[in-house]
CSV table of C-alpha atoms in Angstrom, one decimal:
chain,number,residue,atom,x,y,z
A,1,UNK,CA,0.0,0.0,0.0
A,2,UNK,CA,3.1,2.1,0.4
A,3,UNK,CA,4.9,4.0,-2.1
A,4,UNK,CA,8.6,2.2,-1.8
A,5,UNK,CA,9.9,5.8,-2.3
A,6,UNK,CA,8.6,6.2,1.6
A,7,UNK,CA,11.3,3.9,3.0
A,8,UNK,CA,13.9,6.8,1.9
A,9,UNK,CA,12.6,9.8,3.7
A,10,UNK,CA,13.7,10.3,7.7
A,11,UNK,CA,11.6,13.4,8.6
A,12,UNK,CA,13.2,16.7,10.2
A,13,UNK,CA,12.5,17.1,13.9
A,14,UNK,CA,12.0,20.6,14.6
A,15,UNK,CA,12.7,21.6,18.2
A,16,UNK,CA,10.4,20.6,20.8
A,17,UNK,CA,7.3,22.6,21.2
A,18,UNK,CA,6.0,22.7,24.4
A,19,UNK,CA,2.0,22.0,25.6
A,20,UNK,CA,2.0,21.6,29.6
A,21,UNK,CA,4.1,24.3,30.8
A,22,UNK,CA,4.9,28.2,30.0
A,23,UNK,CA,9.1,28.0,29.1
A,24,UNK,CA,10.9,30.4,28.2
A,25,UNK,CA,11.8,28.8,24.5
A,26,UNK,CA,15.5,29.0,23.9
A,27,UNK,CA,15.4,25.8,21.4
A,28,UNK,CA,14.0,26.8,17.8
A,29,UNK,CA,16.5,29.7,16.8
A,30,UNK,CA,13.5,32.3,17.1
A,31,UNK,CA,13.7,35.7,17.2
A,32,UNK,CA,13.4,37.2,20.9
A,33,UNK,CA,11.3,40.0,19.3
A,34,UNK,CA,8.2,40.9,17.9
A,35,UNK,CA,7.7,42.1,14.4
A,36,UNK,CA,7.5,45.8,13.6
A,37,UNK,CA,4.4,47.1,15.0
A,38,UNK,CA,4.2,48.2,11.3
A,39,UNK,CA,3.7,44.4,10.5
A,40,UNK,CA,0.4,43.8,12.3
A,41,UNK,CA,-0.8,47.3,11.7
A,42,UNK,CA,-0.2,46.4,7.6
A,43,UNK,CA,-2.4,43.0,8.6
A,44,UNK,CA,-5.4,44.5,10.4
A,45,UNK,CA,-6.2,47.4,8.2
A,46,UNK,CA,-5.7,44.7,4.7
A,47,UNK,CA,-8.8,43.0,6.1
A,48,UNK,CA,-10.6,45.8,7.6
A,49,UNK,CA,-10.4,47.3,4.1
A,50,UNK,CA,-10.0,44.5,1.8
A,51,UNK,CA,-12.0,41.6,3.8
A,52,UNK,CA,-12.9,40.1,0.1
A,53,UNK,CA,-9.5,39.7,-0.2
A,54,UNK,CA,-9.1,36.5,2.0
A,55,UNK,CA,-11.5,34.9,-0.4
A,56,UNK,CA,-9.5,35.3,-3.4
A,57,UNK,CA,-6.4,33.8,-5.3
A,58,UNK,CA,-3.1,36.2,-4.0
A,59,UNK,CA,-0.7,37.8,-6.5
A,60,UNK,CA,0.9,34.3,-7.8
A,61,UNK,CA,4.2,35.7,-8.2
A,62,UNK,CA,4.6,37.7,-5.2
A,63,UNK,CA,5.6,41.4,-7.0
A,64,UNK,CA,4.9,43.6,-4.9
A,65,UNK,CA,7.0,41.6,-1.8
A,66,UNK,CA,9.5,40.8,-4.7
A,67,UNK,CA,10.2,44.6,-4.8
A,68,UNK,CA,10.4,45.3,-0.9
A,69,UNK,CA,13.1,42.6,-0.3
A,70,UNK,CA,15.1,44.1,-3.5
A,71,UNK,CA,14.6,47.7,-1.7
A,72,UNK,CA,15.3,46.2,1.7
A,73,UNK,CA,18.7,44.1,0.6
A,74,UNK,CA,19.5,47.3,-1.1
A,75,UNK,CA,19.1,49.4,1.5
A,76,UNK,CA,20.4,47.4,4.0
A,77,UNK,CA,23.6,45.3,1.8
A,78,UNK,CA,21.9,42.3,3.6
A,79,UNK,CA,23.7,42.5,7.1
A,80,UNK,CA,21.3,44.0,9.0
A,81,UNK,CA,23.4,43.9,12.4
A,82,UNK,CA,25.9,46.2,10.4
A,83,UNK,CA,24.1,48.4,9.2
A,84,UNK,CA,23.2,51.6,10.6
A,85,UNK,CA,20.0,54.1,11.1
A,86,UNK,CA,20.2,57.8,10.1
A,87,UNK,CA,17.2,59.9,10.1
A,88,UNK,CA,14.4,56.8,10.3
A,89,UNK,CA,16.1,54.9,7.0
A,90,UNK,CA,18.4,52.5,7.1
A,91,UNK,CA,22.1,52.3,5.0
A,92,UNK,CA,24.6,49.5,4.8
A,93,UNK,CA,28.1,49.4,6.8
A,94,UNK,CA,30.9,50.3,4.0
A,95,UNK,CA,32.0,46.4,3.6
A,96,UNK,CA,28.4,45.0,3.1
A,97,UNK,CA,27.1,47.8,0.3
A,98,UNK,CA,26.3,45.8,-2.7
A,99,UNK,CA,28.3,46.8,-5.8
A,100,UNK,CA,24.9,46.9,-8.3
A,101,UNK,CA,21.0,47.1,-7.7
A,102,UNK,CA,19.4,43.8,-6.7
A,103,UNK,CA,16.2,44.0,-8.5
A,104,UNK,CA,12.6,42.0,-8.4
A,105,UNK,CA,13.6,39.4,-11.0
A,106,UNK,CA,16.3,38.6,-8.7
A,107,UNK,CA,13.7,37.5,-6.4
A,108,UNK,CA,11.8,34.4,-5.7
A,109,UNK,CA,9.6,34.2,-2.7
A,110,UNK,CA,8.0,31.0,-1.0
A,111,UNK,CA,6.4,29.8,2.1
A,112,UNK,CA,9.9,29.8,4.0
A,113,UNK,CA,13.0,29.1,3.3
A,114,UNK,CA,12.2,25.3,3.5
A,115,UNK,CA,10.0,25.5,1.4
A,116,UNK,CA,12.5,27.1,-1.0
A,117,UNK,CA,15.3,24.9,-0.3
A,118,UNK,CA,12.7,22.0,-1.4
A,119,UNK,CA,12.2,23.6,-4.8
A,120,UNK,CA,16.2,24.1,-5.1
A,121,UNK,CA,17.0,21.2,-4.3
A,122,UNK,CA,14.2,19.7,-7.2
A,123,UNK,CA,15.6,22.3,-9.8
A,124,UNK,CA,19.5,21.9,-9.4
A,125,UNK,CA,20.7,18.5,-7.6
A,126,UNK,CA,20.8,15.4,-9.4
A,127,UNK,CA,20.2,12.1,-8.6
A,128,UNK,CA,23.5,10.2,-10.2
A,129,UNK,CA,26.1,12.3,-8.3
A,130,UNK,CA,26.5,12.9,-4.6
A,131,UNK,CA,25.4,16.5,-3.3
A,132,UNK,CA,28.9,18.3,-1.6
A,133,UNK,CA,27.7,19.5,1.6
A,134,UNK,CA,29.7,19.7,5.8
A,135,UNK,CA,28.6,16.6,7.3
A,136,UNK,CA,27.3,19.0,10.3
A,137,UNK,CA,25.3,21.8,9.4
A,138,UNK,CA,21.4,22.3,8.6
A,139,UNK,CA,19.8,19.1,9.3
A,140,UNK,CA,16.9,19.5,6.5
A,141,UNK,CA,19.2,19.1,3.9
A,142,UNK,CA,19.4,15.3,4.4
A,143,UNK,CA,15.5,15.0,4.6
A,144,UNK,CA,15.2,17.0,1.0
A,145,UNK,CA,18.0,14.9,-0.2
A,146,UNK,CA,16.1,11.4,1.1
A,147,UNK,CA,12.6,13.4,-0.3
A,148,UNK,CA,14.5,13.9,-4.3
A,149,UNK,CA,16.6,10.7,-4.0
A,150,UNK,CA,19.4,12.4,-4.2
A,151,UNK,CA,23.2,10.8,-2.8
A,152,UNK,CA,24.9,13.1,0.3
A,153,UNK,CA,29.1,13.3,0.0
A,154,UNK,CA,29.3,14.4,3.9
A,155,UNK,CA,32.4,16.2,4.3
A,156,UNK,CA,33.8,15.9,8.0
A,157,UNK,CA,34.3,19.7,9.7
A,158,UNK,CA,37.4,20.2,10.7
A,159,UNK,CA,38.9,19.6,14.3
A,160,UNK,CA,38.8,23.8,14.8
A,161,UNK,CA,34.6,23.1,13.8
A,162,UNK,CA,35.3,24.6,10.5
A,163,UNK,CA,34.5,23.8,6.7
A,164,UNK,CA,37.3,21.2,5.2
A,165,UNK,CA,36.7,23.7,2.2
A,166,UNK,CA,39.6,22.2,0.6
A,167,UNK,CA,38.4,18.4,0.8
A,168,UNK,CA,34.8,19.7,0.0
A,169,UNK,CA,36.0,20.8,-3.6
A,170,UNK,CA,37.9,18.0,-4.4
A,171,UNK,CA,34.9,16.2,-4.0
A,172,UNK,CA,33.0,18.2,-5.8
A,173,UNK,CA,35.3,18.3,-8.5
A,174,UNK,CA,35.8,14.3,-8.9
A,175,UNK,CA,32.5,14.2,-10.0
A,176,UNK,CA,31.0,17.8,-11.1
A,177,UNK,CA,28.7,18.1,-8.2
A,178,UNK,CA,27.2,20.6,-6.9
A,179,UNK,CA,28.0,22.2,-3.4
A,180,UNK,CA,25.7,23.7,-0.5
A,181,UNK,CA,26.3,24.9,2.9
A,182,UNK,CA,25.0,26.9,5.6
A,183,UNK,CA,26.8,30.3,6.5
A,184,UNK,CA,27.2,31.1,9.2
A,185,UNK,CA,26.7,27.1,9.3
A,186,UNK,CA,24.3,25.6,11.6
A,187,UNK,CA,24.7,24.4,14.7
A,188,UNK,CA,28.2,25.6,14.5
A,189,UNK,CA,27.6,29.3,14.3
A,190,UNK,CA,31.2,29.6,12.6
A,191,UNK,CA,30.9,31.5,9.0
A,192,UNK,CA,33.0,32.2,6.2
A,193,UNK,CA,33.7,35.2,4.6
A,194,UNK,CA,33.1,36.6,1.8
A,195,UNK,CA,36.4,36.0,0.1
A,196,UNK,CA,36.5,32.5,1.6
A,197,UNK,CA,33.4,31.8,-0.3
A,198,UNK,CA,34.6,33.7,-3.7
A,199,UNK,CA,37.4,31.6,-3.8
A,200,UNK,CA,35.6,28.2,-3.2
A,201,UNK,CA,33.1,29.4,-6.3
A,202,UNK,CA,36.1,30.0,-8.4
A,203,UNK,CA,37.5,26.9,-7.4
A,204,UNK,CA,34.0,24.6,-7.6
A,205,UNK,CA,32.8,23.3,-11.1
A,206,UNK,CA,31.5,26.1,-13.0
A,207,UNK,CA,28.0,24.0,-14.5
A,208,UNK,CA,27.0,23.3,-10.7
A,209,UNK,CA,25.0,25.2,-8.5
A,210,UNK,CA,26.9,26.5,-5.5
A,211,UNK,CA,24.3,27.5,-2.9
A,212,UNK,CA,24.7,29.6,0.0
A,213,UNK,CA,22.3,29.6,2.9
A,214,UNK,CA,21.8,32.9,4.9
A,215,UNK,CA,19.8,32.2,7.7
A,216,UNK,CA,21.5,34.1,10.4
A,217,UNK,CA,23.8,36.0,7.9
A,218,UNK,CA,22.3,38.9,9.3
A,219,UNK,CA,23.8,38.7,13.0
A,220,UNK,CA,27.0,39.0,11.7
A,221,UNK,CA,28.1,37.3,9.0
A,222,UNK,CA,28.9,38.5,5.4
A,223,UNK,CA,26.6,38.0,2.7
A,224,UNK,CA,27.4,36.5,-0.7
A,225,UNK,CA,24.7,38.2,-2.7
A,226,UNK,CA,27.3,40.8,-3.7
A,227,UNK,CA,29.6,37.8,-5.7
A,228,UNK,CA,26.0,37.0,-8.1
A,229,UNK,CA,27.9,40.1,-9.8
A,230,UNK,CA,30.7,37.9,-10.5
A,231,UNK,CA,29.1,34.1,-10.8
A,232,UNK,CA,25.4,32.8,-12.2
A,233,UNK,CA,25.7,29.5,-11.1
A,234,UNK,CA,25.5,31.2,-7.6
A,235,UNK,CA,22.3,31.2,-5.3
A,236,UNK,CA,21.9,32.9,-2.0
A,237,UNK,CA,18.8,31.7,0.4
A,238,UNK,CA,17.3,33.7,2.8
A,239,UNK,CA,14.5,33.8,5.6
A,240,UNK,CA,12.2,35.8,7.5
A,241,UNK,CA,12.1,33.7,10.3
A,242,UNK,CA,15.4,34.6,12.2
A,243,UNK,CA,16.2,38.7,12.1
A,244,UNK,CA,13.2,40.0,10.2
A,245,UNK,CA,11.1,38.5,13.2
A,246,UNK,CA,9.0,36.4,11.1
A,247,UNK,CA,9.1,32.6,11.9
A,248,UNK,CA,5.1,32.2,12.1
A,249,UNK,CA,4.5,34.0,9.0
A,250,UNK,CA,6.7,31.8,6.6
A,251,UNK,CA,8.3,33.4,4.2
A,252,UNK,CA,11.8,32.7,2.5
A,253,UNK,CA,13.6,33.6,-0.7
A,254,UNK,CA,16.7,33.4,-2.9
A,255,UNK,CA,18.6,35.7,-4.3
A,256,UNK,CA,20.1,34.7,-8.2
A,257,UNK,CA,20.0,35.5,-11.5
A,258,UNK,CA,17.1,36.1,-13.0
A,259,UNK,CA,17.5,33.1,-15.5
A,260,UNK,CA,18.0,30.5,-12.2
A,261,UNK,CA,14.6,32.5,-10.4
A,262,UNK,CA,12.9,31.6,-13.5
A,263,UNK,CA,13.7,28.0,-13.2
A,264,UNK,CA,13.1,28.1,-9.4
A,265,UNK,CA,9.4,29.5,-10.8
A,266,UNK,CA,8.5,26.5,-13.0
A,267,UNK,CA,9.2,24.3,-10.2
A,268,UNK,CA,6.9,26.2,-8.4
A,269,UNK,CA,4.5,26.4,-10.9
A,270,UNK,CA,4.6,22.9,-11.6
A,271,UNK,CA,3.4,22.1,-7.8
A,272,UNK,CA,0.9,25.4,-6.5
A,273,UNK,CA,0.6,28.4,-8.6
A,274,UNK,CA,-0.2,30.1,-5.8
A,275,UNK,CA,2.7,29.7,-2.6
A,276,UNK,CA,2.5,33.1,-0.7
A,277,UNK,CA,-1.2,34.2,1.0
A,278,UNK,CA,-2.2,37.6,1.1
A,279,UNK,CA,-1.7,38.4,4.4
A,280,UNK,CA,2.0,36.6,4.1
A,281,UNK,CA,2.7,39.0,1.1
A,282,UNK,CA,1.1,41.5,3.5
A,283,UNK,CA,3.0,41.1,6.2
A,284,UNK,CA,6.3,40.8,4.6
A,285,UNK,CA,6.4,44.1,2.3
A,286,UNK,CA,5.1,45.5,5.8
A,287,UNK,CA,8.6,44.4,7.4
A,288,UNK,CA,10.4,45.2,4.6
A,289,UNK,CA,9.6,48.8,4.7
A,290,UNK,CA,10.3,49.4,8.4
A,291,UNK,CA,14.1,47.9,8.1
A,292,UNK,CA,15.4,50.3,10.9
A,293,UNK,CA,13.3,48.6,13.1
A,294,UNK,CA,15.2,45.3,12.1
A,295,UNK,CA,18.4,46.8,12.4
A,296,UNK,CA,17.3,47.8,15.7
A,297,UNK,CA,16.6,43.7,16.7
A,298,UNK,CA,19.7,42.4,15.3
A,299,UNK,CA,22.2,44.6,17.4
A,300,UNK,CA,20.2,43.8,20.4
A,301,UNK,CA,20.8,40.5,19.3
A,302,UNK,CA,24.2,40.5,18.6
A,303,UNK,CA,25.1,42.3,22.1
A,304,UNK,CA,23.3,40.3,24.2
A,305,UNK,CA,25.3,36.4,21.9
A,306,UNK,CA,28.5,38.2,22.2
A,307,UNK,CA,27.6,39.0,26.5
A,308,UNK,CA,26.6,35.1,27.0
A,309,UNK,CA,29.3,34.2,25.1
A,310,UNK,CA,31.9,36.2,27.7
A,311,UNK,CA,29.7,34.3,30.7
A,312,UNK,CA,29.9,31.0,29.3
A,313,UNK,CA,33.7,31.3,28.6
A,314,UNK,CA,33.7,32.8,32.5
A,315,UNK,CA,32.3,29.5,33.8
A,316,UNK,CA,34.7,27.1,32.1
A,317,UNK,CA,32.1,26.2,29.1
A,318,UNK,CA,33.7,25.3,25.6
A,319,UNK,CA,31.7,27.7,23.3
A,320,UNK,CA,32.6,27.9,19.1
A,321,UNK,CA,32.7,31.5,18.0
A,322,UNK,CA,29.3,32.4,17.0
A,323,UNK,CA,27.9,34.9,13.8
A,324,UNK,CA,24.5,33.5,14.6
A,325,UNK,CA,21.6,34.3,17.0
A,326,UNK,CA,22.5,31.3,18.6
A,327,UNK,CA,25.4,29.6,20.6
A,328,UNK,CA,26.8,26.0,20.4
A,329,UNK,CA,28.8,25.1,23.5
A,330,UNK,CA,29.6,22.4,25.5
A,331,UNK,CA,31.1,21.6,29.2
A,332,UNK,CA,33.7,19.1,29.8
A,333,UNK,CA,32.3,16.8,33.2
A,334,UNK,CA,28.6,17.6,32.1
A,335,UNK,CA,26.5,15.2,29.5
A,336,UNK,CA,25.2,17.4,26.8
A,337,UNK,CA,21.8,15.3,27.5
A,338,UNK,CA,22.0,15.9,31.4
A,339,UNK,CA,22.3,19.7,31.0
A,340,UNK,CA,19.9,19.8,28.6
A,341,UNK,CA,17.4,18.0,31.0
A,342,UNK,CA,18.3,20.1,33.8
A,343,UNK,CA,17.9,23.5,32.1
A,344,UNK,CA,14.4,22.3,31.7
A,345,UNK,CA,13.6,21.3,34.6
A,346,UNK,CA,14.5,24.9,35.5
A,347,UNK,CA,11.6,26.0,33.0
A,348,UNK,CA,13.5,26.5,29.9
A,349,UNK,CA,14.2,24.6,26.7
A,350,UNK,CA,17.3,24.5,24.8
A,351,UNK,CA,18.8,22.2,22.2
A,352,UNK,CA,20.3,19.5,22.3
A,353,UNK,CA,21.2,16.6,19.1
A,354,UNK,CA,21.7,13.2,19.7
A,355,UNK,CA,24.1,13.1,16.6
A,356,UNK,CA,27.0,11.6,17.0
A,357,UNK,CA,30.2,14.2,17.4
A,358,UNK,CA,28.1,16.7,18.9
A,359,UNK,CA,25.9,15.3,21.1
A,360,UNK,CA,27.9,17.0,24.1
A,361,UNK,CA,26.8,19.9,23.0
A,362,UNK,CA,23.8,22.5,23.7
A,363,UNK,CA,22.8,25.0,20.8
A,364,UNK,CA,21.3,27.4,22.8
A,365,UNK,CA,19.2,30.6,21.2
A,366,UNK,CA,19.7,33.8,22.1
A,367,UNK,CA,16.8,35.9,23.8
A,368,UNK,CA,15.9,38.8,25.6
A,369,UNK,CA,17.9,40.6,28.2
A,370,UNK,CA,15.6,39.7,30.9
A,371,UNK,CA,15.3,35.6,29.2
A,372,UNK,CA,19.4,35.7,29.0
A,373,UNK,CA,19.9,36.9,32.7
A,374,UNK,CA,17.6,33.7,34.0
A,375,UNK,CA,19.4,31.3,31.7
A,376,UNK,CA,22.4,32.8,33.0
A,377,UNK,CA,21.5,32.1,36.9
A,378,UNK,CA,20.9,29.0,36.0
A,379,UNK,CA,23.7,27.4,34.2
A,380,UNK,CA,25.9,29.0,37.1
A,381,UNK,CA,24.6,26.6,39.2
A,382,UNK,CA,24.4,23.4,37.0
């Protein structure tokens, strides 16, 4: 009665959401913060004053949102951490401006960047050679990989936690595959920088997709969307759900050429014409438009990772160098399982992975002030 196709797929486990008590959730790499008040005020007067909306088909293609993250990645060169607010608009830090004008048909939208991942993966990876990817890092990528039938080549990190950048092209180069990574790379937090990318683009083959994931770029890393001036088989994902404050409105996009949007589209097209609801497309050209308000976030952000960071090193904890909103550390003497158990018995969830080589480790999210100080008081006296 089952598909045989079904024996292949090993589903993502997201982190735990809990029912019977109020934690403080430190577990799912959410933002701290609300959206810009601009987001719900956007929602509320679209169905006072377009209530027939909701009861029709939504712009397909997603223009309108298309333009606000061009205008937003413009404005901002796609670091928002970096950048800085000057009379209520925001303007890139000198090192992140973008050396040409990202426009819409750069753009392709979907319902998260999972959902957008699953459509790359359809359009770019084959099935007769192994994808090139860290053998820690996002932990959908196998499930997509298992969904498409498509062969992993998991490239050990490194013993400093890092890409093996150089064994990862060779591989990729024995066979013409293609290459995707996190960066900064999840759970790790560690990214590379822009150069260290450039170079591994020059170096990969040149009729693969090399795709860059973003997720957290914004807390500190360096976007890559600058190098599409330089290389089209390039493609630069992105999210809502981590600095733009987004995670229950799901919405995620790439950045490309035009030509690799376009066959991002037809896979689309080929599975529902219509991805983005109106009051997604709503609330996301809402955020887009109030990027000093992001800007704001991500510093906060930032400050508070790089404070928790100084604690944990205070208090003997092993913690990797972190360009994320989140931080992956460990302490020798205490089970990465046993802490994890013990922080929530204290009311407050955190991550940990049973996968081997890091299950010692916690990948804890960063939070509010206020959330940071009680996880703090805690872990003092673990």
């Amino acid at each position: 009665m089952i598909a045989t196709r079904m024996k292949n797929l090993h589903p993502y486990v997201p982190g735990e959401q809990p029912k019977d008590r109020d934690y403080i959730k430190l577990n799912a790499n959410e933002n701290p913060y609300p959206p810009s008040p601009a987001v719900a005020k956007a929602i509320c007067q679209a169905v006072q004053a377009h209530p027939e909306k909701l009861g029709l088909y939504p712009d397909p293609d997603s223009n309108e949102l298309k333009e606000a993250i061009a205008t937003m990645l413009n404005e901002t060169g796609g670091v928002l951490c970096r950048a800085s607010v000057q009379d209520g608009k925001a303007a890139p830090a000198r090192e992140d401006k973008i050396p040409f004008t990202v426009t819409p048909d750069m753009i392709y939208c979907g319902n998260g960047s999972d959902e957008v991942l699953s459509f790359v993966f359809y359009a770019f990876f084959d099935s007769d050679r192994a994808l090139v990817l860290p053998e820690h890092t996002y932990s959908f990528y196998p499930v997509y990989a298992g969904f498409y039938q498509i062969p992993l080549d998991k490239v050990p990190l490194k013993n400093d936690w890092t890409l093996d950048r150089e064994k990862m092209l060779s591989d990729a180069n024995k066979t013409n595959a293609s290459i995707i990574f996190a960066n900064p790379n999840a759970p790790t937090g560690l990214a590379l920088t822009r150069n260290e990318i450039r170079a591994m683009i020059k170096s990969a083959p040149k009729d693969r997709i090399f795709v860059v994931d973003e997720a957290y770029v914004d807390f500190g890393g360096e976007s890559a969307i600058p190098l599409l001036a330089e290389f089209k088989n390039l493609v630069v994902v992105r999210t809502f759900s981590k600095s733009l404050c987004g995670a229950g409105q799901r919405l995620g996009y790439i950045v490309s050429s035009p030509e690799l949007v376009n066959h991002v589209t037809t896979v689309k097209n080929s599975l529902n014409h219509f991805p983005i609801d109106y009051l997604a497309q709503t609330a996301g050209i809402a955020a887009c438009k109030d990027a000093p308000y992001y800007v704001e976030c991500a510093k906060k952000v930032a400050s508070e990772r790089d404070s928790f960071i100084s604690f944990l090193q205070e208090h003997g904890w092993f913690v990797i160098d972190s360009k994320t909103n989140f931080v992956f550390a460990k302490k020798d003497g205490i089970g990465g399982e046993e802490t994890y158990k013990k922080i929530k018995e204290a009311g407050i969830l955190v991550r940990h992975f049973s996968t081997p080589g890091i299950e010692e480790f916690l990948r804890i999210t960063i939070g509010t002030g206020e959330q940071m100080a009680r996880l703090c008081d805690v872990m003092k006296n673990l």
